[in-house]
Amino acid sequence: MSPKPNGNSLDSKIEYAGALPNQDAVSAPAGPPLPLTSTFGNPTPAGMFAFAGTMLLMALYNLGAGGVHVSNVLVGMLVFAGGIAQFMVAMWEIARGNTLFATCFLSFSTFWLSYAAVLIPSFGVMEAYKDSPEELPKALGLYLFVWFITIFLHLPAVIGKSHMFTVLLSFASLAVLMLSCGMYTEIKTLSIVGNSLLLVVCSLAYYIGLAGLLASDPGSVFTLPLF
């Protein structure tokens, strides 16, 4: 006589709320995972405000506003607003799949951080030219010329997509080119023109940032058009 199955035996049937499980459902292969719903907000306004604020302060100092000639206060803006904040915005844009804006913000983030390194004494950049100060303007001019090329190469990606960004990058490229030529040749007029163009760039950046912020908030009392 064969023994009766034990209740704890692997051969015993397992009941789910008194009903047997659906064997077909258990053996059916799992379908593809459901896509995750993105809840990311729009980081572009924060990036534009950080960009505009840093550039505005730099332009004002370079133009001698308020009689300020020691511009080390700018270092804080370069590191935190221009560098870290725009780096975070760039990573945010990557997460949203926006490669164009991510590239723009990451490029300017590295520009501001590298410029801060020039001004921070512990990096020793200025100190390195103590014995040959005549080389410093040339070196800075070449540095700015490289960044002119970098900014200019962003233009083909925005032409036809956003008129305002096209204008902004066009003025930014021209401004950096003027600053580069002014620094390299030590012609003050070119530097004044370049810094004046930066004020135009700041105005456009503030406008784009505000327009994006208002468009992102459904409760805004008014909106600004973006072309």
mmCIF file of N, CA and C in Angstrom, residues 66-140:
data_model
loop_
_atom_site.group_PDB
_atom_site.id
_atom_site.type_symbol
_atom_site.label_atom_id
_atom_site.label_comp_id
_atom_site.label_asym_id
_atom_site.label_seq_id
_atom_site.Cartn_x
_atom_site.Cartn_y
_atom_site.Cartn_z
ATOM 1 N N GLY A 66 31.283 100.828 -12.133
ATOM 2 C CA GLY A 66 31.468 101.131 -10.715
ATOM 3 C C GLY A 66 32.905 101.369 -10.323
ATOM 4 N N GLY A 67 33.782 101.496 -11.297
ATOM 5 C CA GLY A 67 35.194 101.714 -10.993
ATOM 6 C C GLY A 67 35.883 100.487 -10.416
ATOM 7 N N VAL A 68 35.284 99.301 -10.581
ATOM 8 C CA VAL A 68 35.863 98.066 -10.048
ATOM 9 C C VAL A 68 36.892 97.526 -11.047
ATOM 10 N N HIS A 69 38.113 97.329 -10.572
ATOM 11 C CA HIS A 69 39.172 96.797 -11.428
ATOM 12 C C HIS A 69 39.679 95.446 -10.924
ATOM 13 N N VAL A 70 39.410 95.113 -9.668
ATOM 14 C CA VAL A 70 39.762 93.802 -9.117
ATOM 15 C C VAL A 70 38.498 92.949 -9.172
ATOM 16 N N SER A 71 38.469 92.018 -10.105
ATOM 17 C CA SER A 71 37.236 91.286 -10.400
ATOM 18 C C SER A 71 37.177 89.902 -9.765
ATOM 19 N N ASN A 72 37.864 89.705 -8.633
ATOM 20 C CA ASN A 72 37.897 88.372 -8.027
ATOM 21 C C ASN A 72 36.549 87.919 -7.485
ATOM 22 N N VAL A 73 35.619 88.863 -7.256
ATOM 23 C CA VAL A 73 34.265 88.478 -6.840
ATOM 24 C C VAL A 73 33.621 87.611 -7.917
ATOM 25 N N LEU A 74 34.066 87.781 -9.143
ATOM 26 C CA LEU A 74 33.526 87.007 -10.257
ATOM 27 C C LEU A 74 33.791 85.512 -10.112
ATOM 28 N N VAL A 75 34.837 85.140 -9.359
ATOM 29 C CA VAL A 75 35.218 83.734 -9.247
ATOM 30 C C VAL A 75 34.057 82.896 -8.698
ATOM 31 N N GLY A 76 33.366 83.414 -7.699
ATOM 32 C CA GLY A 76 32.241 82.682 -7.130
ATOM 33 C C GLY A 76 31.164 82.393 -8.160
ATOM 34 N N MET A 77 30.845 83.399 -8.974
ATOM 35 C CA MET A 77 29.847 83.207 -10.029
ATOM 36 C C MET A 77 30.337 82.207 -11.068
ATOM 37 N N LEU A 78 31.625 82.302 -11.420
ATOM 38 C CA LEU A 78 32.174 81.396 -12.431
ATOM 39 C C LEU A 78 32.093 79.939 -11.977
ATOM 40 N N VAL A 79 32.418 79.694 -10.712
ATOM 41 C CA VAL A 79 32.460 78.316 -10.215
ATOM 42 C C VAL A 79 31.063 77.760 -9.975
ATOM 43 N N PHE A 80 30.223 78.504 -9.257
ATOM 44 C CA PHE A 80 28.951 77.948 -8.808
ATOM 45 C C PHE A 80 27.810 78.150 -9.806
ATOM 46 N N ALA A 81 27.646 79.371 -10.307
ATOM 47 C CA ALA A 81 26.547 79.618 -11.257
ATOM 48 C C ALA A 81 26.931 79.182 -12.666
ATOM 49 N N GLY A 82 28.075 79.674 -13.143
ATOM 50 C CA GLY A 82 28.485 79.338 -14.496
ATOM 51 C C GLY A 82 28.954 77.907 -14.641
ATOM 52 N N GLY A 83 29.644 77.380 -13.613
ATOM 53 C CA GLY A 83 30.214 76.043 -13.716
ATOM 54 C C GLY A 83 29.313 74.939 -13.208
ATOM 55 N N ILE A 84 29.123 74.880 -11.891
ATOM 56 C CA ILE A 84 28.397 73.761 -11.284
ATOM 57 C C ILE A 84 26.927 73.755 -11.691
ATOM 58 N N ALA A 85 26.264 74.916 -11.624
ATOM 59 C CA ALA A 85 24.837 74.959 -11.955
ATOM 60 C C ALA A 85 24.591 74.537 -13.402
ATOM 61 N N GLN A 86 25.383 75.034 -14.316
ATOM 62 C CA GLN A 86 25.171 74.675 -15.721
ATOM 63 C C GLN A 86 25.578 73.230 -16.002
ATOM 64 N N PHE A 87 26.536 72.705 -15.244
ATOM 65 C CA PHE A 87 26.863 71.285 -15.377
ATOM 66 C C PHE A 87 25.673 70.426 -14.956
ATOM 67 N N MET A 88 25.026 70.801 -13.861
ATOM 68 C CA MET A 88 23.847 70.056 -13.394
ATOM 69 C C MET A 88 22.712 70.150 -14.404
ATOM 70 N N VAL A 89 22.528 71.328 -14.977
ATOM 71 C CA VAL A 89 21.488 71.498 -15.999
ATOM 72 C C VAL A 89 21.786 70.617 -17.209
ATOM 73 N N ALA A 90 23.064 70.549 -17.589
ATOM 74 C CA ALA A 90 23.448 69.712 -18.727
ATOM 75 C C ALA A 90 23.116 68.248 -18.470
ATOM 76 N N MET A 91 23.409 67.753 -17.249
ATOM 77 C CA MET A 91 23.085 66.367 -16.917
ATOM 78 C C MET A 91 21.571 66.142 -16.923
ATOM 79 N N TRP A 92 20.848 67.148 -16.476
ATOM 80 C CA TRP A 92 19.387 67.085 -16.476
ATOM 81 C C TRP A 92 18.858 66.998 -17.909
ATOM 82 N N GLU A 93 19.446 67.788 -18.783
ATOM 83 C CA GLU A 93 19.021 67.769 -20.185
ATOM 84 C C GLU A 93 19.331 66.419 -20.836
ATOM 85 N N ILE A 94 20.454 65.808 -20.466
ATOM 86 C CA ILE A 94 20.784 64.480 -20.993
ATOM 87 C C ILE A 94 19.729 63.469 -20.559
ATOM 88 N N ALA A 95 19.307 63.561 -19.287
ATOM 89 C CA ALA A 95 18.290 62.640 -18.788
ATOM 90 C C ALA A 95 16.970 62.811 -19.528
ATOM 91 N N ARG A 96 16.705 64.015 -20.017
ATOM 92 C CA ARG A 96 15.483 64.274 -20.771
ATOM 93 C C ARG A 96 15.641 63.950 -22.255
ATOM 94 N N GLY A 97 16.849 63.544 -22.656
ATOM 95 C CA GLY A 97 17.095 63.214 -24.050
ATOM 96 C C GLY A 97 17.340 64.403 -24.946
ATOM 97 N N ASN A 98 17.670 65.569 -24.364
ATOM 98 C CA ASN A 98 17.888 66.784 -25.139
ATOM 99 C C ASN A 98 19.390 66.989 -25.329
ATOM 100 N N THR A 99 19.943 66.355 -26.355
ATOM 101 C CA THR A 99 21.390 66.381 -26.575
ATOM 102 C C THR A 99 21.898 67.781 -26.913
ATOM 103 N N LEU A 100 21.130 68.539 -27.685
ATOM 104 C CA LEU A 100 21.567 69.871 -28.105
ATOM 105 C C LEU A 100 21.777 70.786 -26.912
ATOM 106 N N PHE A 101 20.770 70.925 -26.063
ATOM 107 C CA PHE A 101 20.894 71.814 -24.904
ATOM 108 C C PHE A 101 21.926 71.277 -23.915
ATOM 109 N N ALA A 102 22.005 69.957 -23.778
ATOM 110 C CA ALA A 102 22.999 69.374 -22.878
ATOM 111 C C ALA A 102 24.406 69.739 -23.330
ATOM 112 N N THR A 103 24.651 69.675 -24.632
ATOM 113 C CA THR A 103 25.972 70.019 -25.168
ATOM 114 C C THR A 103 26.283 71.494 -24.959
ATOM 115 N N CYS A 104 25.300 72.348 -25.207
ATOM 116 C CA CYS A 104 25.511 73.793 -25.020
ATOM 117 C C CYS A 104 25.837 74.123 -23.572
ATOM 118 N N PHE A 105 25.030 73.638 -22.649
ATOM 119 C CA PHE A 105 25.247 73.965 -21.238
ATOM 120 C C PHE A 105 26.534 73.341 -20.711
ATOM 121 N N LEU A 106 26.865 72.136 -21.148
ATOM 122 C CA LEU A 106 28.094 71.506 -20.686
ATOM 123 C C LEU A 106 29.318 72.237 -21.234
ATOM 124 N N SER A 107 29.233 72.706 -22.479
ATOM 125 C CA SER A 107 30.349 73.460 -23.065
ATOM 126 C C SER A 107 30.592 74.754 -22.306
ATOM 127 N N PHE A 108 29.521 75.495 -22.040
ATOM 128 C CA PHE A 108 29.691 76.757 -21.311
ATOM 129 C C PHE A 108 30.095 76.503 -19.863
ATOM 130 N N SER A 109 29.646 75.394 -19.285
ATOM 131 C CA SER A 109 30.064 75.056 -17.927
ATOM 132 C C SER A 109 31.577 74.891 -17.852
ATOM 133 N N THR A 110 32.144 74.171 -18.813
ATOM 134 C CA THR A 110 33.594 73.976 -18.814
ATOM 135 C C THR A 110 34.329 75.282 -19.121
ATOM 136 N N PHE A 111 33.701 76.145 -19.927
ATOM 137 C CA PHE A 111 34.315 77.443 -20.207
ATOM 138 C C PHE A 111 34.433 78.271 -18.930
ATOM 139 N N TRP A 112 33.325 78.367 -18.179
ATOM 140 C CA TRP A 112 33.343 79.179 -16.956
ATOM 141 C C TRP A 112 34.302 78.597 -15.922
ATOM 142 N N LEU A 113 34.307 77.281 -15.774
ATOM 143 C CA LEU A 113 35.197 76.665 -14.787
ATOM 144 C C LEU A 113 36.668 76.848 -15.171
ATOM 145 N N SER A 114 36.967 76.743 -16.457
ATOM 146 C CA SER A 114 38.356 76.922 -16.890
ATOM 147 C C SER A 114 38.797 78.372 -16.708
ATOM 148 N N TYR A 115 37.862 79.307 -16.933
ATOM 149 C CA TYR A 115 38.204 80.725 -16.729
ATOM 150 C C TYR A 115 38.408 81.015 -15.242
ATOM 151 N N ALA A 116 37.599 80.359 -14.397
ATOM 152 C CA ALA A 116 37.789 80.517 -12.954
ATOM 153 C C ALA A 116 39.163 80.013 -12.539
ATOM 154 N N ALA A 117 39.623 78.926 -13.158
ATOM 155 C CA ALA A 117 40.942 78.387 -12.834
ATOM 156 C C ALA A 117 42.049 79.390 -13.160
ATOM 157 N N VAL A 118 41.841 80.184 -14.197
ATOM 158 C CA VAL A 118 42.834 81.214 -14.553
ATOM 159 C C VAL A 118 42.932 82.257 -13.440
ATOM 160 N N LEU A 119 41.788 82.583 -12.819
ATOM 161 C CA LEU A 119 41.754 83.654 -11.811
ATOM 162 C C LEU A 119 42.082 83.179 -10.408
ATOM 163 N N ILE A 120 41.919 81.905 -10.125
ATOM 164 C CA ILE A 120 42.177 81.387 -8.775
ATOM 165 C C ILE A 120 43.686 81.227 -8.577
ATOM 166 N N PRO A 121 44.256 81.916 -7.582
ATOM 167 C CA PRO A 121 45.720 81.897 -7.409
ATOM 168 C C PRO A 121 46.307 80.507 -7.206
ATOM 169 N N SER A 122 45.579 79.624 -6.531
ATOM 170 C CA SER A 122 46.142 78.305 -6.223
ATOM 171 C C SER A 122 46.391 77.466 -7.472
ATOM 172 N N PHE A 123 45.776 77.801 -8.589
ATOM 173 C CA PHE A 123 46.053 77.082 -9.832
ATOM 174 C C PHE A 123 47.373 77.534 -10.452
ATOM 175 N N GLY A 124 47.853 78.713 -10.068
ATOM 176 C CA GLY A 124 49.156 79.172 -10.518
ATOM 177 C C GLY A 124 49.236 79.609 -11.967
ATOM 178 N N VAL A 125 48.076 79.892 -12.595
ATOM 179 C CA VAL A 125 48.107 80.277 -14.011
ATOM 180 C C VAL A 125 48.743 81.648 -14.179
ATOM 181 N N MET A 126 48.263 82.630 -13.444
ATOM 182 C CA MET A 126 48.827 83.977 -13.544
ATOM 183 C C MET A 126 50.288 84.002 -13.066
ATOM 184 N N GLU A 127 50.556 83.237 -12.015
ATOM 185 C CA GLU A 127 51.913 83.210 -11.453
ATOM 186 C C GLU A 127 52.934 82.676 -12.465
ATOM 187 N N ALA A 128 52.463 81.801 -13.351
ATOM 188 C CA ALA A 128 53.377 81.205 -14.334
ATOM 189 C C ALA A 128 53.929 82.236 -15.307
ATOM 190 N N TYR A 129 53.239 83.384 -15.458
ATOM 191 C CA TYR A 129 53.678 84.420 -16.396
ATOM 192 C C TYR A 129 54.377 85.581 -15.681
ATOM 193 N N LYS A 130 54.801 85.353 -14.439
ATOM 194 C CA LYS A 130 55.439 86.420 -13.673
ATOM 195 C C LYS A 130 56.729 86.888 -14.330
ATOM 196 N N ASP A 131 57.476 85.976 -14.897
ATOM 197 C CA ASP A 131 58.756 86.337 -15.513
ATOM 198 C C ASP A 131 58.620 86.754 -16.969
ATOM 199 N N SER A 132 57.470 86.499 -17.564
ATOM 200 C CA SER A 132 57.240 86.912 -18.959
ATOM 201 C C SER A 132 55.809 87.435 -19.111
ATOM 202 N N PRO A 133 55.513 88.573 -18.489
ATOM 203 C CA PRO A 133 54.141 89.086 -18.485
ATOM 204 C C PRO A 133 53.624 89.446 -19.875
ATOM 205 N N GLU A 134 54.524 89.683 -20.821
ATOM 206 C CA GLU A 134 54.079 90.049 -22.160
ATOM 207 C C GLU A 134 53.403 88.872 -22.874
ATOM 208 N N GLU A 135 53.625 87.663 -22.379
ATOM 209 C CA GLU A 135 53.004 86.485 -22.993
ATOM 210 C C GLU A 135 51.560 86.257 -22.530
ATOM 211 N N LEU A 136 51.203 86.820 -21.392
ATOM 212 C CA LEU A 136 49.874 86.564 -20.828
ATOM 213 C C LEU A 136 48.735 87.006 -21.754
ATOM 214 N N PRO A 137 48.762 88.239 -22.305
ATOM 215 C CA PRO A 137 47.673 88.625 -23.218
ATOM 216 C C PRO A 137 47.571 87.713 -24.439
ATOM 217 N N LYS A 138 48.717 87.279 -24.960
ATOM 218 C CA LYS A 138 48.701 86.363 -26.115
ATOM 219 C C LYS A 138 48.062 85.028 -25.735
ATOM 220 N N ALA A 139 48.451 84.530 -24.554
ATOM 221 C CA ALA A 139 47.921 83.239 -24.110
ATOM 222 C C ALA A 139 46.414 83.312 -23.888
ATOM 223 N N LEU A 140 45.960 84.396 -23.268
ATOM 224 C CA LEU A 140 44.520 84.554 -23.043
ATOM 225 C C LEU A 140 43.774 84.764 -24.359
#
